[in-house]
Amino acid sequence: MTAGRLMGRSCVVTGAASGIGRAIAVRLAADGARVAVVDLDDEGAWRVAAQIIADGGEAEAYECNVSDRAAVRTTLEAIVDGSGGLDVIFNNAGIAEIRPFMEVEEEHWDRLMQVNGLGVLICMQEAGRIMIEQGRGGKMINTASIAGKEGYEIQPHYSATKFSVVALTQAGARAFATHGITVNAICPGIVVTELWDGLEEDFMRFGITERPGEGMERFSERILLGRTASPEDIAGPAAFLASTDSDYITGQSLMVDGGMVLQ
Ligand SMILES: NC(=O)c1ccc[n+]([C@@H]2O[C@H](COP(=O)([O-])OP(=O)(O)OC[C@H]3O[C@@H](n4cnc5c(N)ncnc54)[C@H](O)[C@@H]3O)[C@@H](O)[C@H]2O)c1
């Protein structure tokens, strides 16, 4: 029985206008949380919040770039004012790209690292400041990836950003433990979201594949459970990590990949 297990908890989900973040936001709200839907895409964020409210849940939408510290600070302060605090933050916003190892230049590295690495660090720091001041603990959950556990030759820079998310998760767990704040990560495998539309174009641009969908098919061959994930496959473990059921877990990166990377 999980219904209501997040009742009254104030949860923030970044990158929640789409894909995995949207599914997490919807699931947390169904479990009783007040959800702040945070995204660069203002309209998309409001659509998700409106869907949650129509389903009987509580949600607000906020436009925010996770790489912009001032914007993150202002957004989190507005959320705290509006919902009486901050209990859980999912640092999920991220971008991806397929690019062969020898083709990665500084601008490609910087673009991905700015959002996936620095964005997570900034959100952890700004949420941490608030949670420490509140003095009632909290939970941070970062979206890493299988690419945070294995480096892929067609995604060297993306893999580096996701290894950095795992590193920040471990460092944050150590930094915040004495304040009763846990920090964990989720490592999804292949999840069918809008993000893959761009990746399929990249695959074809570099001549790695010939048609849309082929990239995902090739990447998916090693999934033990024999299918790709839906965003909802990630939402269940996310809700567990947001709940008190996971209170004795910190510093961990949970594979939610249908059995691709076995640890
Ligand atoms: N889809 C997959 O197969 C997969 C696998 C492993 C990990 N991931 C990770 O999961 C997370 C979500 O991916 P998704 O597949 O749902 O992608 P998506 O593209 O569907 O959603 C990402 C969302 O993040 C938002 N966003 C991007 N940059 C932002 C910024 N600077 N500030 C605020 N919001 C921003 C986008 O507007 C979008 O709504 C990412 O961190 C991604 O790296 C995805």
GROMACS .gro file of C-alpha atoms and ligand atoms in nm:
model
  307
    1MET     CA    1   0.000   0.000   0.000
    2THR     CA    2   0.173   0.315  -0.116
    3ALA     CA    3  -0.113   0.562  -0.165
    4GLY     CA    4  -0.068   0.866   0.055
    5ARG     CA    5   0.281   0.774   0.169
    6LEU     CA    6   0.407   1.119   0.064
    7MET     CA    7   0.106   1.304   0.208
    8GLY     CA    8   0.191   1.664   0.294
    9ARG     CA    9   0.550   1.645   0.171
   10SER     CA   10   0.681   1.928  -0.044
   11CYS     CA   11   0.865   1.779  -0.343
   12VAL     CA   12   1.051   1.954  -0.625
   13VAL     CA   13   1.117   1.780  -0.957
   14THR     CA   14   1.344   1.952  -1.212
   15GLY     CA   15   1.306   1.873  -1.580
   16ALA     CA   16   0.948   1.774  -1.501
   17ALA     CA   17   0.781   1.911  -1.815
   18SER     CA   18   0.870   1.596  -2.004
   19GLY     CA   19   0.970   1.230  -1.990
   20ILE     CA   20   1.106   1.082  -1.669
   21GLY     CA   21   1.059   1.401  -1.465
   22ARG     CA   22   0.695   1.429  -1.569
   23ALA     CA   23   0.627   1.067  -1.467
   24ILE     CA   24   0.800   1.122  -1.132
   25ALA     CA   25   0.599   1.441  -1.066
   26VAL     CA   26   0.270   1.267  -1.149
   27ARG     CA   27   0.357   0.967  -0.931
   28LEU     CA   28   0.467   1.176  -0.629
   29ALA     CA   29   0.144   1.376  -0.651
   30ALA     CA   30  -0.060   1.054  -0.669
   31ASP     CA   31   0.118   0.946  -0.350
   32GLY     CA   32   0.002   1.268  -0.180
   33ALA     CA   33   0.296   1.507  -0.227
   34ARG     CA   34   0.269   1.877  -0.310
   35VAL     CA   35   0.476   1.890  -0.626
   36ALA     CA   36   0.671   2.179  -0.778
   37VAL     CA   37   0.711   2.111  -1.150
   38VAL     CA   38   1.033   2.292  -1.246
   39ASP     CA   39   1.157   2.323  -1.604
   40LEU     CA   40   1.309   2.555  -1.863
   41ASP     CA   41   0.992   2.488  -2.061
   42ASP     CA   42   0.735   2.702  -1.881
   43GLU     CA   43   0.435   2.596  -2.090
   44GLY     CA   44   0.522   2.230  -2.059
   45ALA     CA   45   0.564   2.265  -1.683
   46TRP     CA   46   0.221   2.424  -1.651
   47ARG     CA   47   0.067   2.146  -1.862
   48VAL     CA   48   0.203   1.885  -1.621
   49ALA     CA   49   0.089   2.084  -1.315
   50ALA     CA   50  -0.257   2.123  -1.468
   51GLN     CA   51  -0.277   1.748  -1.534
   52ILE     CA   52  -0.185   1.674  -1.171
   53ILE     CA   53  -0.445   1.920  -1.042
   54ALA     CA   54  -0.710   1.776  -1.277
   55ASP     CA   55  -0.632   1.433  -1.129
   56GLY     CA   56  -0.696   1.570  -0.778
   57GLY     CA   57  -0.334   1.635  -0.679
   58GLU     CA   58  -0.144   1.946  -0.568
   59ALA     CA   59   0.107   2.109  -0.803
   60GLU     CA   60   0.262   2.438  -0.909
   61ALA     CA   61   0.483   2.508  -1.211
   62TYR     CA   62   0.803   2.714  -1.215
   63GLU     CA   63   1.019   2.820  -1.508
   64CYS     CA   64   1.383   2.783  -1.412
   65ASN     CA   65   1.721   2.704  -1.567
   66VAL     CA   66   1.898   2.468  -1.326
   67SER     CA   67   2.239   2.602  -1.433
   68ASP     CA   68   2.150   2.956  -1.320
   69ARG     CA   69   2.216   2.982  -0.947
   70ALA     CA   70   2.016   3.303  -0.896
   71ALA     CA   71   1.716   3.153  -1.074
   72VAL     CA   72   1.740   2.829  -0.875
   73ARG     CA   73   1.760   3.023  -0.547
   74THR     CA   74   1.462   3.244  -0.633
   75THR     CA   75   1.258   2.944  -0.749
   76LEU     CA   76   1.328   2.734  -0.440
   77GLU     CA   77   1.250   3.028  -0.212
   78ALA     CA   78   0.917   3.079  -0.391
   79ILE     CA   79   0.839   2.708  -0.352
   80VAL     CA   80   0.922   2.716   0.020
   81ASP     CA   81   0.704   3.025   0.071
   82GLY     CA   82   0.416   2.865  -0.121
   83SER     CA   83   0.421   2.520   0.033
   84GLY     CA   84   0.566   2.563   0.379
   85GLY     CA   85   0.902   2.401   0.315
   86LEU     CA   86   1.110   2.165   0.109
   87ASP     CA   87   1.127   1.794   0.188
   88VAL     CA   88   1.245   1.626  -0.132
   89ILE     CA   89   1.423   1.745  -0.446
   90PHE     CA   90   1.468   1.539  -0.763
   91ASN     CA   91   1.756   1.683  -0.964
   92ASN     CA   92   1.647   1.528  -1.290
   93ALA     CA   93   1.684   1.795  -1.560
   94GLY     CA   94   1.937   1.686  -1.818
   95ILE     CA   95   2.036   1.691  -2.183
   96ALA     CA   96   2.207   1.430  -2.398
   97GLU     CA   97   2.392   1.392  -2.725
   98ILE     CA   98   2.545   1.119  -2.938
   99ARG     CA   99   2.892   1.221  -3.063
  100PRO     CA  100   3.186   0.992  -3.144
  101PHE     CA  101   3.481   1.017  -2.904
  102MET     CA  102   3.716   1.200  -3.144
  103GLU     CA  103   3.446   1.454  -3.241
  104VAL     CA  104   3.388   1.593  -2.892
  105GLU     CA  105   3.514   1.950  -2.860
  106GLU     CA  106   3.512   2.197  -2.576
  107GLU     CA  107   3.175   2.349  -2.667
  108HIS     CA  108   3.006   2.004  -2.666
  109TRP     CA  109   3.163   1.914  -2.333
  110ASP     CA  110   3.067   2.249  -2.178
  111ARG     CA  111   2.705   2.242  -2.300
  112LEU     CA  112   2.631   1.904  -2.141
  113MET     CA  113   2.837   1.958  -1.827
  114GLN     CA  114   2.671   2.294  -1.764
  115VAL     CA  115   2.328   2.131  -1.722
  116ASN     CA  116   2.399   1.773  -1.614
  117GLY     CA  117   2.691   1.842  -1.381
  118LEU     CA  118   2.681   2.205  -1.269
  119GLY     CA  119   2.299   2.214  -1.267
  120VAL     CA  120   2.288   1.922  -1.024
  121LEU     CA  121   2.558   2.076  -0.802
  122ILE     CA  122   2.378   2.412  -0.787
  123CYS     CA  123   2.040   2.255  -0.708
  124MET     CA  124   2.195   2.034  -0.436
  125GLN     CA  125   2.367   2.332  -0.276
  126GLU     CA  126   2.065   2.562  -0.287
  127ALA     CA  127   1.825   2.290  -0.165
  128GLY     CA  128   2.080   2.186   0.098
  129ARG     CA  129   2.099   2.539   0.235
  130ILE     CA  130   1.720   2.545   0.278
  131MET     CA  131   1.696   2.194   0.426
  132ILE     CA  132   1.974   2.266   0.677
  133GLU     CA  133   1.800   2.591   0.784
  134GLN     CA  134   1.467   2.406   0.822
  135GLY     CA  135   1.636   2.152   1.049
  136ARG     CA  136   1.402   1.863   0.961
  137GLY     CA  137   1.623   1.663   0.725
  138GLY     CA  138   1.532   1.595   0.365
  139LYS     CA  139   1.597   1.386   0.060
  140MET     CA  140   1.785   1.461  -0.259
  141ILE     CA  141   1.757   1.224  -0.554
  142ASN     CA  142   1.965   1.283  -0.865
  143THR     CA  143   1.902   1.133  -1.208
  144ALA     CA  144   2.225   0.974  -1.329
  145SER     CA  145   2.222   0.698  -1.593
  146ILE     CA  146   2.377   0.368  -1.697
  147ALA     CA  147   2.620   0.614  -1.859
  148GLY     CA  148   2.718   0.713  -1.505
  149LYS     CA  149   2.847   0.358  -1.453
  150GLU     CA  150   2.994   0.274  -1.796
  151GLY     CA  151   3.156   0.514  -2.042
  152TYR     CA  152   3.014   0.481  -2.394
  153GLU     CA  153   3.235   0.560  -2.694
  154ILE     CA  154   2.953   0.741  -2.873
  155GLN     CA  155   2.870   0.946  -2.563
  156PRO     CA  156   3.202   1.022  -2.392
  157HIS     CA  157   3.105   1.369  -2.272
  158TYR     CA  158   2.753   1.263  -2.167
  159SER     CA  159   2.901   0.967  -1.977
  160ALA     CA  160   3.141   1.205  -1.801
  161THR     CA  161   2.851   1.425  -1.691
  162LYS     CA  162   2.665   1.125  -1.549
  163PHE     CA  163   2.975   0.992  -1.368
  164SER     CA  164   2.986   1.342  -1.217
  165VAL     CA  165   2.626   1.300  -1.096
  166VAL     CA  166   2.725   0.977  -0.920
  167ALA     CA  167   3.026   1.156  -0.768
  168LEU     CA  168   2.808   1.446  -0.647
  169THR     CA  169   2.564   1.193  -0.500
  170GLN     CA  170   2.839   1.028  -0.295
  171ALA     CA  171   2.998   1.360  -0.195
  172GLY     CA  172   2.659   1.508  -0.103
  173ALA     CA  173   2.565   1.205   0.106
  174ARG     CA  174   2.882   1.260   0.309
  175ALA     CA  175   2.836   1.639   0.327
  176PHE     CA  176   2.471   1.638   0.438
  177ALA     CA  177   2.439   1.323   0.652
  178THR     CA  178   2.478   1.500   0.985
  179HIS     CA  179   2.177   1.717   0.893
  180GLY     CA  180   1.954   1.412   0.838
  181ILE     CA  181   1.957   1.468   0.462
  182THR     CA  182   1.999   1.161   0.242
  183VAL     CA  183   2.132   1.180  -0.114
  184ASN     CA  184   2.080   0.904  -0.369
  185ALA     CA  185   2.072   0.866  -0.745
  186ILE     CA  186   1.867   0.672  -0.994
  187CYS     CA  187   2.043   0.528  -1.298
  188PRO     CA  188   1.788   0.467  -1.573
  189GLY     CA  189   1.878   0.255  -1.876
  190ILE     CA  190   1.691   0.314  -2.202
  191VAL     CA  191   1.373   0.510  -2.136
  192VAL     CA  192   1.135   0.602  -2.418
  193THR     CA  193   1.113   0.983  -2.392
  194GLU     CA  194   1.146   1.290  -2.614
  195LEU     CA  195   1.519   1.290  -2.538
  196TRP     CA  196   1.561   0.996  -2.777
  197ASP     CA  197   1.421   1.193  -3.074
  198GLY     CA  198   1.736   1.406  -3.070
  199LEU     CA  199   1.963   1.107  -3.010
  200GLU     CA  200   1.822   0.922  -3.311
  201GLU     CA  201   1.898   1.229  -3.527
  202ASP     CA  202   2.255   1.236  -3.389
  203PHE     CA  203   2.303   0.865  -3.464
  204MET     CA  204   2.205   0.922  -3.827
  205ARG     CA  205   2.405   1.246  -3.863
  206PHE     CA  206   2.724   1.062  -3.767
  207GLY     CA  207   2.638   0.769  -3.994
  208ILE     CA  208   2.605   0.526  -3.703
  209THR     CA  209   2.250   0.429  -3.800
  210GLU     CA  210   2.035   0.464  -4.108
  211ARG     CA  211   1.681   0.511  -3.978
  212PRO     CA  212   1.497   0.655  -3.675
  213GLY     CA  213   1.458   0.397  -3.398
  214GLU     CA  214   1.767   0.198  -3.495
  215GLY     CA  215   1.983   0.362  -3.228
  216MET     CA  216   1.747   0.264  -2.949
  217GLU     CA  217   1.713  -0.089  -3.089
  218ARG     CA  218   2.089  -0.141  -3.093
  219PHE     CA  219   2.140   0.007  -2.744
  220SER     CA  220   1.856  -0.212  -2.611
  221GLU     CA  221   1.993  -0.548  -2.722
  222ARG     CA  222   2.154  -0.616  -2.384
  223ILE     CA  223   1.850  -0.542  -2.164
  224LEU     CA  224   1.794  -0.866  -1.969
  225LEU     CA  225   1.422  -0.801  -1.922
  226GLY     CA  226   1.387  -0.773  -2.299
  227ARG     CA  227   1.221  -0.434  -2.329
  228THR     CA  228   1.294  -0.065  -2.297
  229ALA     CA  229   1.157   0.134  -2.004
  230SER     CA  230   0.861   0.366  -1.993
  231PRO     CA  231   0.900   0.677  -1.775
  232GLU     CA  232   0.656   0.512  -1.531
  233ASP     CA  233   0.909   0.228  -1.477
  234ILE     CA  234   1.136   0.490  -1.319
  235ALA     CA  235   0.861   0.660  -1.115
  236GLY     CA  236   0.807   0.367  -0.874
  237PRO     CA  237   1.169   0.350  -0.752
  238ALA     CA  238   1.167   0.732  -0.744
  239ALA     CA  239   0.864   0.734  -0.512
  240PHE     CA  240   1.037   0.478  -0.289
  241LEU     CA  241   1.346   0.699  -0.262
  242ALA     CA  242   1.124   0.999  -0.179
  243SER     CA  243   0.944   0.809   0.099
  244THR     CA  244   1.042   0.721   0.455
  245ASP     CA  245   1.083   0.359   0.339
  246SER     CA  246   1.428   0.459   0.210
  247ASP     CA  247   1.541   0.649   0.521
  248TYR     CA  248   1.840   0.420   0.586
  249ILE     CA  249   1.979   0.448   0.232
  250THR     CA  250   2.225   0.721   0.136
  251GLY     CA  251   2.507   0.772  -0.113
  252GLN     CA  252   2.371   0.499  -0.343
  253SER     CA  253   2.305   0.496  -0.716
  254LEU     CA  254   2.015   0.263  -0.791
  255MET     CA  255   2.018   0.093  -1.132
  256VAL     CA  256   1.670   0.100  -1.288
  257ASP     CA  257   1.769  -0.041  -1.626
  258GLY     CA  258   1.597  -0.378  -1.672
  259GLY     CA  259   1.933  -0.544  -1.614
  260MET     CA  260   2.194  -0.375  -1.832
  261VAL     CA  261   2.467  -0.286  -1.586
  262LEU     CA  262   2.499  -0.551  -1.314
  263GLN     CA  263   2.675  -0.439  -0.998
  264LIG     N1  264   1.562   0.876  -2.162
  264LIG     C1  265   1.663   0.796  -2.129
  264LIG     O1  266   1.684   0.690  -2.191
  264LIG     C2  267   1.750   0.832  -2.012
  264LIG     C3  268   1.837   0.733  -1.964
  264LIG     C4  269   1.920   0.762  -1.857
  264LIG     C5  270   1.916   0.886  -1.797
  264LIG     N2  271   1.832   0.980  -1.846
  264LIG     C6  272   1.832   1.110  -1.778
  264LIG     O2  273   1.702   1.135  -1.729
  264LIG     C7  274   1.680   1.276  -1.719
  264LIG     C8  275   1.550   1.310  -1.789
  264LIG     O3  276   1.559   1.269  -1.923
  264LIG     P1  277   1.432   1.245  -2.017
  264LIG     O4  278   1.463   1.126  -2.099
  264LIG     O5  279   1.309   1.252  -1.937
  264LIG     O6  280   1.449   1.373  -2.112
  264LIG     P2  281   1.343   1.478  -2.170
  264LIG     O7  282   1.416   1.552  -2.276
  264LIG     O8  283   1.216   1.409  -2.204
  264LIG     O9  284   1.316   1.574  -2.045
  264LIG     C9  285   1.418   1.658  -1.995
  264LIG    C10  286   1.354   1.785  -1.941
  264LIG    O10  287   1.457   1.863  -1.882
  264LIG    C11  288   1.433   1.999  -1.919
  264LIG     N3  289   1.560   2.074  -1.914
  264LIG    C12  290   1.666   2.064  -1.997
  264LIG     N4  291   1.761   2.152  -1.962
  264LIG    C13  292   1.714   2.218  -1.854
  264LIG    C14  293   1.768   2.322  -1.771
  264LIG     N5  294   1.888   2.376  -1.795
  264LIG     N6  295   1.693   2.366  -1.668
  264LIG    C15  296   1.571   2.313  -1.644
  264LIG     N7  297   1.516   2.217  -1.718
  264LIG    C16  298   1.586   2.170  -1.822
  264LIG    C17  299   1.376   1.994  -2.059
  264LIG    O11  300   1.306   2.111  -2.092
  264LIG    C18  301   1.287   1.869  -2.048
  264LIG    O12  302   1.155   1.905  -2.010
  264LIG    C19  303   1.802   1.341  -1.781
  264LIG    O13  304   1.891   1.378  -1.676
  264LIG    C20  305   1.864   1.230  -1.865
  264LIG    O14  306   2.001   1.247  -1.883
  264LIG    C21  307   1.748   0.957  -1.952
   0.00000   0.00000   0.00000
